[in-house]
Amino acid sequence: MRKKILSLLLSVAMVASMMVPAMAEETTEAAEAAAAVDMEGVDVENTKIGISIYKFDDNFMTLYRTELVRYLTEDLGFKEENITVTDGKNDQAEQTNQINNFITAGVNVMILNLVQSSSAPQVTDLCNDAGIPVVYINRQPEEAESNRWADEGIKATYVGADARQSGTYQGEEILETSNGGDINGDGKVSYIMVQGDPENIDAQNRTEYSVKALTDAGVEVEELLLQRGDWDQAKGQQIVQDALTQFGDQIEVVFCNNDAMALGALQAIQAAGRVVNEDIYLVGVDALTDALQNIQDGNMTGTVFNDHIGQSHMAADTAVKFLKGEEVEPVIMVDYIKATADNAADILALLQ
Ligand code: BGC
């Protein structure tokens, strides 16, 4: 396992030297800290951990939860039989039920990927009343809520990534193309936006900041369509298929809030006979293996690595801090990394 972590660090360092040094260094630091977490005084034999994922049927969260459980057991030494991972089935009532069951079962800490981040106040109170610390992941509760944890000394925190950064990187990837996204040379970039679940701050911020990167650079933009695809590949495909029928060559850029939807978009783009990086640009977020391979093959313009490795390690380490009674910040962010044809191979190596 050491080896795996080392190769991970080296690869991150490689990416760092190529792309965004300051940022990737921080990711490296996060991974280093993760590898070195002090387990002294933690009862790894008996500690019970309750984990609930908003739904199992999500490409990114599947990678995340697999790495989270692997890290908790293989690297930190917790027992598999003491870790319960439940499928929230995209239903908040169902998930709240699971959380109540965790409380009854007497778990020592929870790691929760809420179905609805707006239910954080209620869930936090449930956990706090039962004296169980909670680490929220992936879907960020509102700032007022995380401020409340800090103000009232509630043992709750959010570990995630700042979606404004991923949106900005998507916009920059378009700006960095040979024509800055203006394929037809009419002086403006005409795009469609395939959005994740709009209740989710990641979807809101990626949508806003991808376009903001263009307008901040003084580029004129035209939004042809904005539609929710709920992070889902099949929905992404349908939306882009319909948009291509409606707007045809007017579409110069397809922004997708995640790679699953971008992979769906790519199917629609290819079926319509359009050619990515020649007559249309396509960007996603996450750096799923399929997306990275398509970037290498020239079928996607870029993506942004949503570092599920750094995030899951940080979430687990933070749970350990709670178990040890240490102070924890209310919000902990792990950096994104831009992923284009220049470094797709390095990020693929890191994920292997
Ligand atoms: C990821 C999406 C995922 C969503 C789930 C986002 O951060 O980019 O791929 O579907 O989280 O909440």
Short mmCIF file of N, CA, C and O in Angstrom, two decimals, residues 12-100:
data_model
loop_
_atom_site.label_atom_id
_atom_site.label_comp_id
_atom_site.label_asym_id
_atom_site.label_seq_id
_atom_site.Cartn_x
_atom_site.Cartn_y
_atom_site.Cartn_z
N VAL A 12 1.14 12.88 -8.67
CA VAL A 12 0.57 14.21 -8.40
C VAL A 12 1.67 15.24 -8.57
O VAL A 12 1.48 16.29 -9.16
N ALA A 13 2.87 14.90 -8.10
CA ALA A 13 3.98 15.82 -8.22
C ALA A 13 4.30 16.08 -9.70
O ALA A 13 4.58 17.20 -10.10
N MET A 14 4.18 15.03 -10.51
CA MET A 14 4.44 15.17 -11.93
C MET A 14 3.43 16.12 -12.56
O MET A 14 3.76 17.04 -13.28
N VAL A 15 2.17 15.87 -12.22
CA VAL A 15 1.11 16.73 -12.72
C VAL A 15 1.37 18.15 -12.26
O VAL A 15 1.26 19.11 -13.01
N ALA A 16 1.79 18.26 -11.00
CA ALA A 16 2.04 19.57 -10.42
C ALA A 16 3.07 20.33 -11.23
O ALA A 16 2.87 21.49 -11.58
N SER A 17 4.14 19.65 -11.59
CA SER A 17 5.22 20.36 -12.28
C SER A 17 4.76 20.79 -13.67
O SER A 17 5.24 21.75 -14.22
N MET A 18 3.79 20.05 -14.24
CA MET A 18 3.36 20.39 -15.59
C MET A 18 2.31 21.49 -15.62
O MET A 18 2.29 22.32 -16.50
N MET A 19 1.38 21.42 -14.67
CA MET A 19 0.20 22.25 -14.81
C MET A 19 0.07 23.42 -13.84
O MET A 19 0.33 24.53 -14.19
N VAL A 20 -0.30 23.10 -12.65
CA VAL A 20 -0.65 24.17 -11.71
C VAL A 20 0.10 23.93 -10.41
O VAL A 20 -0.46 23.41 -9.46
N PRO A 21 1.35 24.29 -10.36
CA PRO A 21 2.21 23.91 -9.25
C PRO A 21 1.62 24.14 -7.86
O PRO A 21 1.50 23.19 -7.10
N ALA A 22 1.19 25.35 -7.58
CA ALA A 22 0.76 25.64 -6.21
C ALA A 22 -0.37 24.72 -5.80
O ALA A 22 -0.36 24.11 -4.74
N MET A 23 -1.33 24.60 -6.71
CA MET A 23 -2.51 23.83 -6.41
C MET A 23 -2.22 22.35 -6.18
O MET A 23 -2.65 21.76 -5.21
N ALA A 24 -1.48 21.76 -7.11
CA ALA A 24 -1.23 20.32 -6.99
C ALA A 24 -0.36 20.03 -5.79
O ALA A 24 -0.46 18.97 -5.19
N GLU A 25 0.50 20.98 -5.43
CA GLU A 25 1.31 20.78 -4.23
C GLU A 25 0.41 20.60 -3.01
O GLU A 25 0.65 19.76 -2.17
N GLU A 26 -0.65 21.42 -2.99
CA GLU A 26 -1.58 21.30 -1.85
C GLU A 26 -2.24 19.94 -1.85
O GLU A 26 -2.45 19.33 -0.83
N THR A 27 -2.59 19.45 -3.07
CA THR A 27 -3.21 18.12 -3.16
C THR A 27 -2.22 17.09 -2.66
O THR A 27 -2.56 16.16 -1.95
N THR A 28 -0.95 17.27 -3.04
CA THR A 28 0.08 16.35 -2.59
C THR A 28 0.19 16.39 -1.08
O THR A 28 0.28 15.37 -0.42
N GLU A 29 0.17 17.61 -0.57
CA GLU A 29 0.24 17.76 0.88
C GLU A 29 -0.90 17.04 1.56
O GLU A 29 -0.73 16.35 2.56
N ALA A 30 -2.10 17.17 0.94
CA ALA A 30 -3.28 16.50 1.51
C ALA A 30 -3.05 15.00 1.54
O ALA A 30 -3.29 14.34 2.54
N ALA A 31 -2.54 14.47 0.43
CA ALA A 31 -2.32 13.02 0.36
C ALA A 31 -1.24 12.60 1.36
O ALA A 31 -1.35 11.56 2.01
N GLU A 32 -0.22 13.44 1.49
CA GLU A 32 0.87 13.13 2.42
C GLU A 32 0.34 13.09 3.86
O GLU A 32 0.60 12.15 4.61
N ALA A 33 -0.44 14.13 4.17
CA ALA A 33 -1.01 14.21 5.52
C ALA A 33 -1.87 12.98 5.75
O ALA A 33 -1.85 12.36 6.81
N ALA A 34 -2.62 12.60 4.68
CA ALA A 34 -3.52 11.46 4.80
C ALA A 34 -2.72 10.20 5.10
O ALA A 34 -3.09 9.42 5.97
N ALA A 35 -1.62 10.02 4.40
CA ALA A 35 -0.84 8.81 4.58
C ALA A 35 -0.23 8.76 5.97
O ALA A 35 0.01 7.70 6.51
N ALA A 36 -0.04 9.94 6.54
CA ALA A 36 0.70 9.99 7.81
C ALA A 36 -0.21 10.20 9.01
O ALA A 36 0.25 10.51 10.09
N VAL A 37 -1.52 10.04 8.85
CA VAL A 37 -2.42 10.34 9.97
C VAL A 37 -2.07 9.46 11.18
O VAL A 37 -1.80 8.27 11.05
N ASP A 38 -2.06 10.12 12.30
CA ASP A 38 -1.63 9.45 13.54
C ASP A 38 -2.83 8.69 14.13
O ASP A 38 -3.82 9.29 14.54
N MET A 39 -2.70 7.38 14.20
CA MET A 39 -3.82 6.55 14.68
C MET A 39 -3.67 6.21 16.16
O MET A 39 -4.49 5.46 16.71
N GLU A 40 -2.65 6.77 16.78
CA GLU A 40 -2.40 6.54 18.21
C GLU A 40 -3.67 6.85 19.03
O GLU A 40 -4.25 7.92 18.91
N GLY A 41 -4.07 5.91 19.84
CA GLY A 41 -5.23 6.14 20.72
C GLY A 41 -6.57 5.86 20.05
O GLY A 41 -7.62 6.01 20.68
N VAL A 42 -6.57 5.46 18.76
CA VAL A 42 -7.84 5.16 18.10
C VAL A 42 -8.08 3.64 18.18
O VAL A 42 -7.20 2.85 17.83
N ASP A 43 -9.24 3.27 18.65
CA ASP A 43 -9.57 1.85 18.81
C ASP A 43 -10.02 1.28 17.45
O ASP A 43 -11.21 1.15 17.18
N VAL A 44 -9.05 0.94 16.60
CA VAL A 44 -9.40 0.50 15.24
C VAL A 44 -10.15 -0.83 15.22
O VAL A 44 -10.88 -1.13 14.28
N GLU A 45 -9.97 -1.62 16.25
CA GLU A 45 -10.64 -2.93 16.29
C GLU A 45 -12.15 -2.77 16.47
O GLU A 45 -12.92 -3.56 15.94
N ASN A 46 -12.55 -1.77 17.23
CA ASN A 46 -13.96 -1.68 17.62
C ASN A 46 -14.73 -0.46 17.11
O ASN A 46 -15.94 -0.38 17.29
N THR A 47 -14.02 0.49 16.53
CA THR A 47 -14.72 1.70 16.09
C THR A 47 -15.70 1.38 14.97
O THR A 47 -15.35 0.73 13.98
N LYS A 48 -16.94 1.88 15.14
CA LYS A 48 -17.96 1.64 14.11
C LYS A 48 -18.16 2.92 13.30
O LYS A 48 -18.31 4.01 13.88
N ILE A 49 -18.19 2.76 12.00
CA ILE A 49 -18.35 3.92 11.12
C ILE A 49 -19.57 3.73 10.22
O ILE A 49 -19.72 2.69 9.58
N GLY A 50 -20.44 4.73 10.20
CA GLY A 50 -21.62 4.69 9.33
C GLY A 50 -21.41 5.62 8.15
O GLY A 50 -21.12 6.81 8.33
N ILE A 51 -21.54 5.08 6.95
CA ILE A 51 -21.36 5.89 5.74
C ILE A 51 -22.63 5.78 4.91
O ILE A 51 -23.14 4.68 4.70
N SER A 52 -23.16 6.92 4.45
CA SER A 52 -24.29 6.85 3.53
C SER A 52 -23.98 7.69 2.30
O SER A 52 -23.57 8.85 2.40
N ILE A 53 -24.17 7.09 1.14
CA ILE A 53 -23.91 7.76 -0.15
C ILE A 53 -25.26 8.13 -0.75
O ILE A 53 -26.21 7.34 -0.68
N TYR A 54 -25.35 9.34 -1.36
CA TYR A 54 -26.67 9.81 -1.83
C TYR A 54 -27.35 8.82 -2.75
O TYR A 54 -28.55 8.61 -2.70
N LYS A 55 -26.56 8.19 -3.63
CA LYS A 55 -27.08 7.02 -4.37
C LYS A 55 -25.88 6.25 -4.89
O LYS A 55 -24.85 6.84 -5.24
N PHE A 56 -25.99 4.95 -4.93
CA PHE A 56 -24.87 4.12 -5.39
C PHE A 56 -24.65 4.26 -6.89
O PHE A 56 -23.55 4.14 -7.39
N ASP A 57 -25.76 4.55 -7.58
CA ASP A 57 -25.72 4.58 -9.04
C ASP A 57 -25.22 5.94 -9.55
O ASP A 57 -25.94 6.65 -10.24
N ASP A 58 -24.01 6.32 -9.16
CA ASP A 58 -23.40 7.59 -9.59
C ASP A 58 -21.93 7.27 -9.84
O ASP A 58 -21.23 6.81 -8.93
N ASN A 59 -21.47 7.50 -11.07
CA ASN A 59 -20.10 7.08 -11.45
C ASN A 59 -19.05 7.64 -10.49
O ASN A 59 -18.19 6.92 -10.00
N PHE A 60 -19.13 8.94 -10.24
CA PHE A 60 -18.10 9.58 -9.43
C PHE A 60 -18.16 9.09 -7.98
O PHE A 60 -17.14 8.73 -7.39
N MET A 61 -19.36 9.05 -7.43
CA MET A 61 -19.47 8.63 -6.02
C MET A 61 -19.14 7.15 -5.82
O MET A 61 -18.82 6.72 -4.72
N THR A 62 -19.20 6.38 -6.89
CA THR A 62 -18.79 4.97 -6.80
C THR A 62 -17.27 4.90 -6.64
O THR A 62 -16.75 4.14 -5.80
N LEU A 63 -16.56 5.70 -7.41
CA LEU A 63 -15.10 5.75 -7.26
C LEU A 63 -14.75 6.22 -5.85
O LEU A 63 -13.86 5.68 -5.18
N TYR A 64 -15.45 7.26 -5.42
CA TYR A 64 -15.19 7.88 -4.13
C TYR A 64 -15.40 6.86 -3.00
O TYR A 64 -14.54 6.67 -2.14
N ARG A 65 -16.54 6.19 -3.02
CA ARG A 65 -16.86 5.30 -1.88
C ARG A 65 -15.93 4.09 -1.87
O ARG A 65 -15.55 3.59 -0.81
N THR A 66 -15.55 3.61 -3.03
CA THR A 66 -14.63 2.47 -3.11
C THR A 66 -13.30 2.84 -2.47
O THR A 66 -12.73 2.10 -1.66
N GLU A 67 -12.79 4.02 -2.83
CA GLU A 67 -11.51 4.46 -2.29
C GLU A 67 -11.63 4.75 -0.78
O GLU A 67 -10.71 4.46 -0.01
N LEU A 68 -12.76 5.31 -0.38
CA LEU A 68 -12.97 5.63 1.04
C LEU A 68 -12.90 4.36 1.90
O LEU A 68 -12.19 4.31 2.91
N VAL A 69 -13.60 3.33 1.48
CA VAL A 69 -13.62 2.09 2.26
C VAL A 69 -12.24 1.42 2.21
O VAL A 69 -11.75 0.91 3.22
N ARG A 70 -11.62 1.45 1.03
CA ARG A 70 -10.28 0.85 0.91
C ARG A 70 -9.31 1.55 1.87
O ARG A 70 -8.56 0.90 2.61
N TYR A 71 -9.35 2.86 1.88
CA TYR A 71 -8.43 3.63 2.72
C TYR A 71 -8.68 3.39 4.21
O TYR A 71 -7.75 3.18 4.98
N LEU A 72 -9.97 3.40 4.59
CA LEU A 72 -10.32 3.19 6.01
C LEU A 72 -9.83 1.83 6.50
O LEU A 72 -9.33 1.70 7.62
N THR A 73 -9.96 0.82 5.65
CA THR A 73 -9.60 -0.54 6.09
C THR A 73 -8.12 -0.83 5.85
O THR A 73 -7.39 -1.11 6.79
N GLU A 74 -7.67 -0.69 4.61
CA GLU A 74 -6.29 -1.08 4.28
C GLU A 74 -5.25 -0.15 4.88
O GLU A 74 -4.21 -0.58 5.36
N ASP A 75 -5.50 1.15 4.83
CA ASP A 75 -4.46 2.09 5.28
C ASP A 75 -4.61 2.47 6.74
O ASP A 75 -3.62 2.61 7.45
N LEU A 76 -5.86 2.66 7.18
CA LEU A 76 -6.04 3.10 8.57
C LEU A 76 -6.31 1.94 9.52
O LEU A 76 -6.20 2.10 10.74
N GLY A 77 -6.67 0.78 9.00
CA GLY A 77 -6.77 -0.41 9.84
C GLY A 77 -8.12 -0.66 10.50
O GLY A 77 -8.24 -1.55 11.34
N PHE A 78 -9.15 0.13 10.11
CA PHE A 78 -10.49 -0.17 10.66
C PHE A 78 -10.97 -1.50 10.10
O PHE A 78 -10.51 -1.94 9.03
N LYS A 79 -11.89 -2.14 10.81
CA LYS A 79 -12.36 -3.47 10.39
C LYS A 79 -13.54 -3.33 9.44
O LYS A 79 -14.49 -2.59 9.74
N GLU A 80 -13.47 -4.06 8.37
CA GLU A 80 -14.53 -4.02 7.35
C GLU A 80 -15.92 -4.27 7.98
O GLU A 80 -16.89 -3.60 7.62
N GLU A 81 -15.97 -5.21 8.93
CA GLU A 81 -17.28 -5.57 9.51
C GLU A 81 -17.84 -4.45 10.38
O GLU A 81 -19.03 -4.46 10.72
N ASN A 82 -17.00 -3.48 10.74
CA ASN A 82 -17.49 -2.35 11.55
C ASN A 82 -17.87 -1.14 10.70
O ASN A 82 -18.23 -0.09 11.22
N ILE A 83 -17.72 -1.30 9.38
CA ILE A 83 -18.05 -0.18 8.49
C ILE A 83 -19.32 -0.52 7.73
O ILE A 83 -19.39 -1.55 7.05
N THR A 84 -20.34 0.31 7.88
CA THR A 84 -21.58 0.09 7.14
C THR A 84 -21.73 1.19 6.11
O THR A 84 -21.65 2.37 6.43
N VAL A 85 -21.93 0.78 4.85
CA VAL A 85 -22.13 1.76 3.78
C VAL A 85 -23.51 1.55 3.21
O VAL A 85 -23.84 0.45 2.74
N THR A 86 -24.34 2.60 3.25
CA THR A 86 -25.72 2.43 2.75
C THR A 86 -25.96 3.29 1.51
O THR A 86 -25.28 4.30 1.29
N ASP A 87 -26.95 2.86 0.73
CA ASP A 87 -27.33 3.53 -0.51
C ASP A 87 -28.55 4.42 -0.22
O ASP A 87 -29.65 3.90 0.03
N GLY A 88 -28.36 5.71 -0.25
CA GLY A 88 -29.45 6.65 0.03
C GLY A 88 -30.54 6.64 -1.04
O GLY A 88 -31.58 7.28 -0.86
N LYS A 89 -30.27 5.98 -2.15
CA LYS A 89 -31.26 5.81 -3.24
C LYS A 89 -31.87 7.13 -3.69
O LYS A 89 -33.03 7.17 -4.10
N ASN A 90 -31.11 8.18 -3.55
CA ASN A 90 -31.55 9.51 -3.99
C ASN A 90 -32.87 9.92 -3.31
O ASN A 90 -33.67 10.66 -3.88
N ASP A 91 -33.05 9.47 -2.08
CA ASP A 91 -34.30 9.71 -1.36
C ASP A 91 -33.93 10.15 0.07
O ASP A 91 -33.43 9.34 0.86
N GLN A 92 -34.18 11.42 0.38
CA GLN A 92 -33.73 11.95 1.66
C GLN A 92 -34.41 11.24 2.85
O GLN A 92 -33.78 11.00 3.88
N ALA A 93 -35.70 10.91 2.69
CA ALA A 93 -36.41 10.24 3.79
C ALA A 93 -35.75 8.89 4.08
O ALA A 93 -35.51 8.53 5.24
N GLU A 94 -35.44 8.17 3.03
CA GLU A 94 -34.78 6.87 3.14
C GLU A 94 -33.41 7.05 3.83
O GLU A 94 -33.04 6.32 4.75
N GLN A 95 -32.68 8.06 3.41
CA GLN A 95 -31.34 8.27 3.98
C GLN A 95 -31.43 8.68 5.45
O GLN A 95 -30.63 8.23 6.27
N THR A 96 -32.39 9.53 5.78
CA THR A 96 -32.55 9.95 7.18
C THR A 96 -32.86 8.73 8.05
O THR A 96 -32.37 8.61 9.18
N ASN A 97 -33.62 7.82 7.50
CA ASN A 97 -33.90 6.56 8.17
C ASN A 97 -32.60 5.79 8.45
O ASN A 97 -32.39 5.26 9.55
N GLN A 98 -31.75 5.74 7.45
CA GLN A 98 -30.47 5.04 7.60
C GLN A 98 -29.62 5.70 8.69
O GLN A 98 -28.94 5.02 9.46
N ILE A 99 -29.68 7.03 8.74
CA ILE A 99 -28.91 7.76 9.75
C ILE A 99 -29.44 7.44 11.14
O ILE A 99 -28.68 7.22 12.08
N ASN A 100 -30.77 7.36 11.25
CA ASN A 100 -31.37 6.97 12.54
C ASN A 100 -30.93 5.56 12.93
O ASN A 100 -30.67 5.28 14.10
#
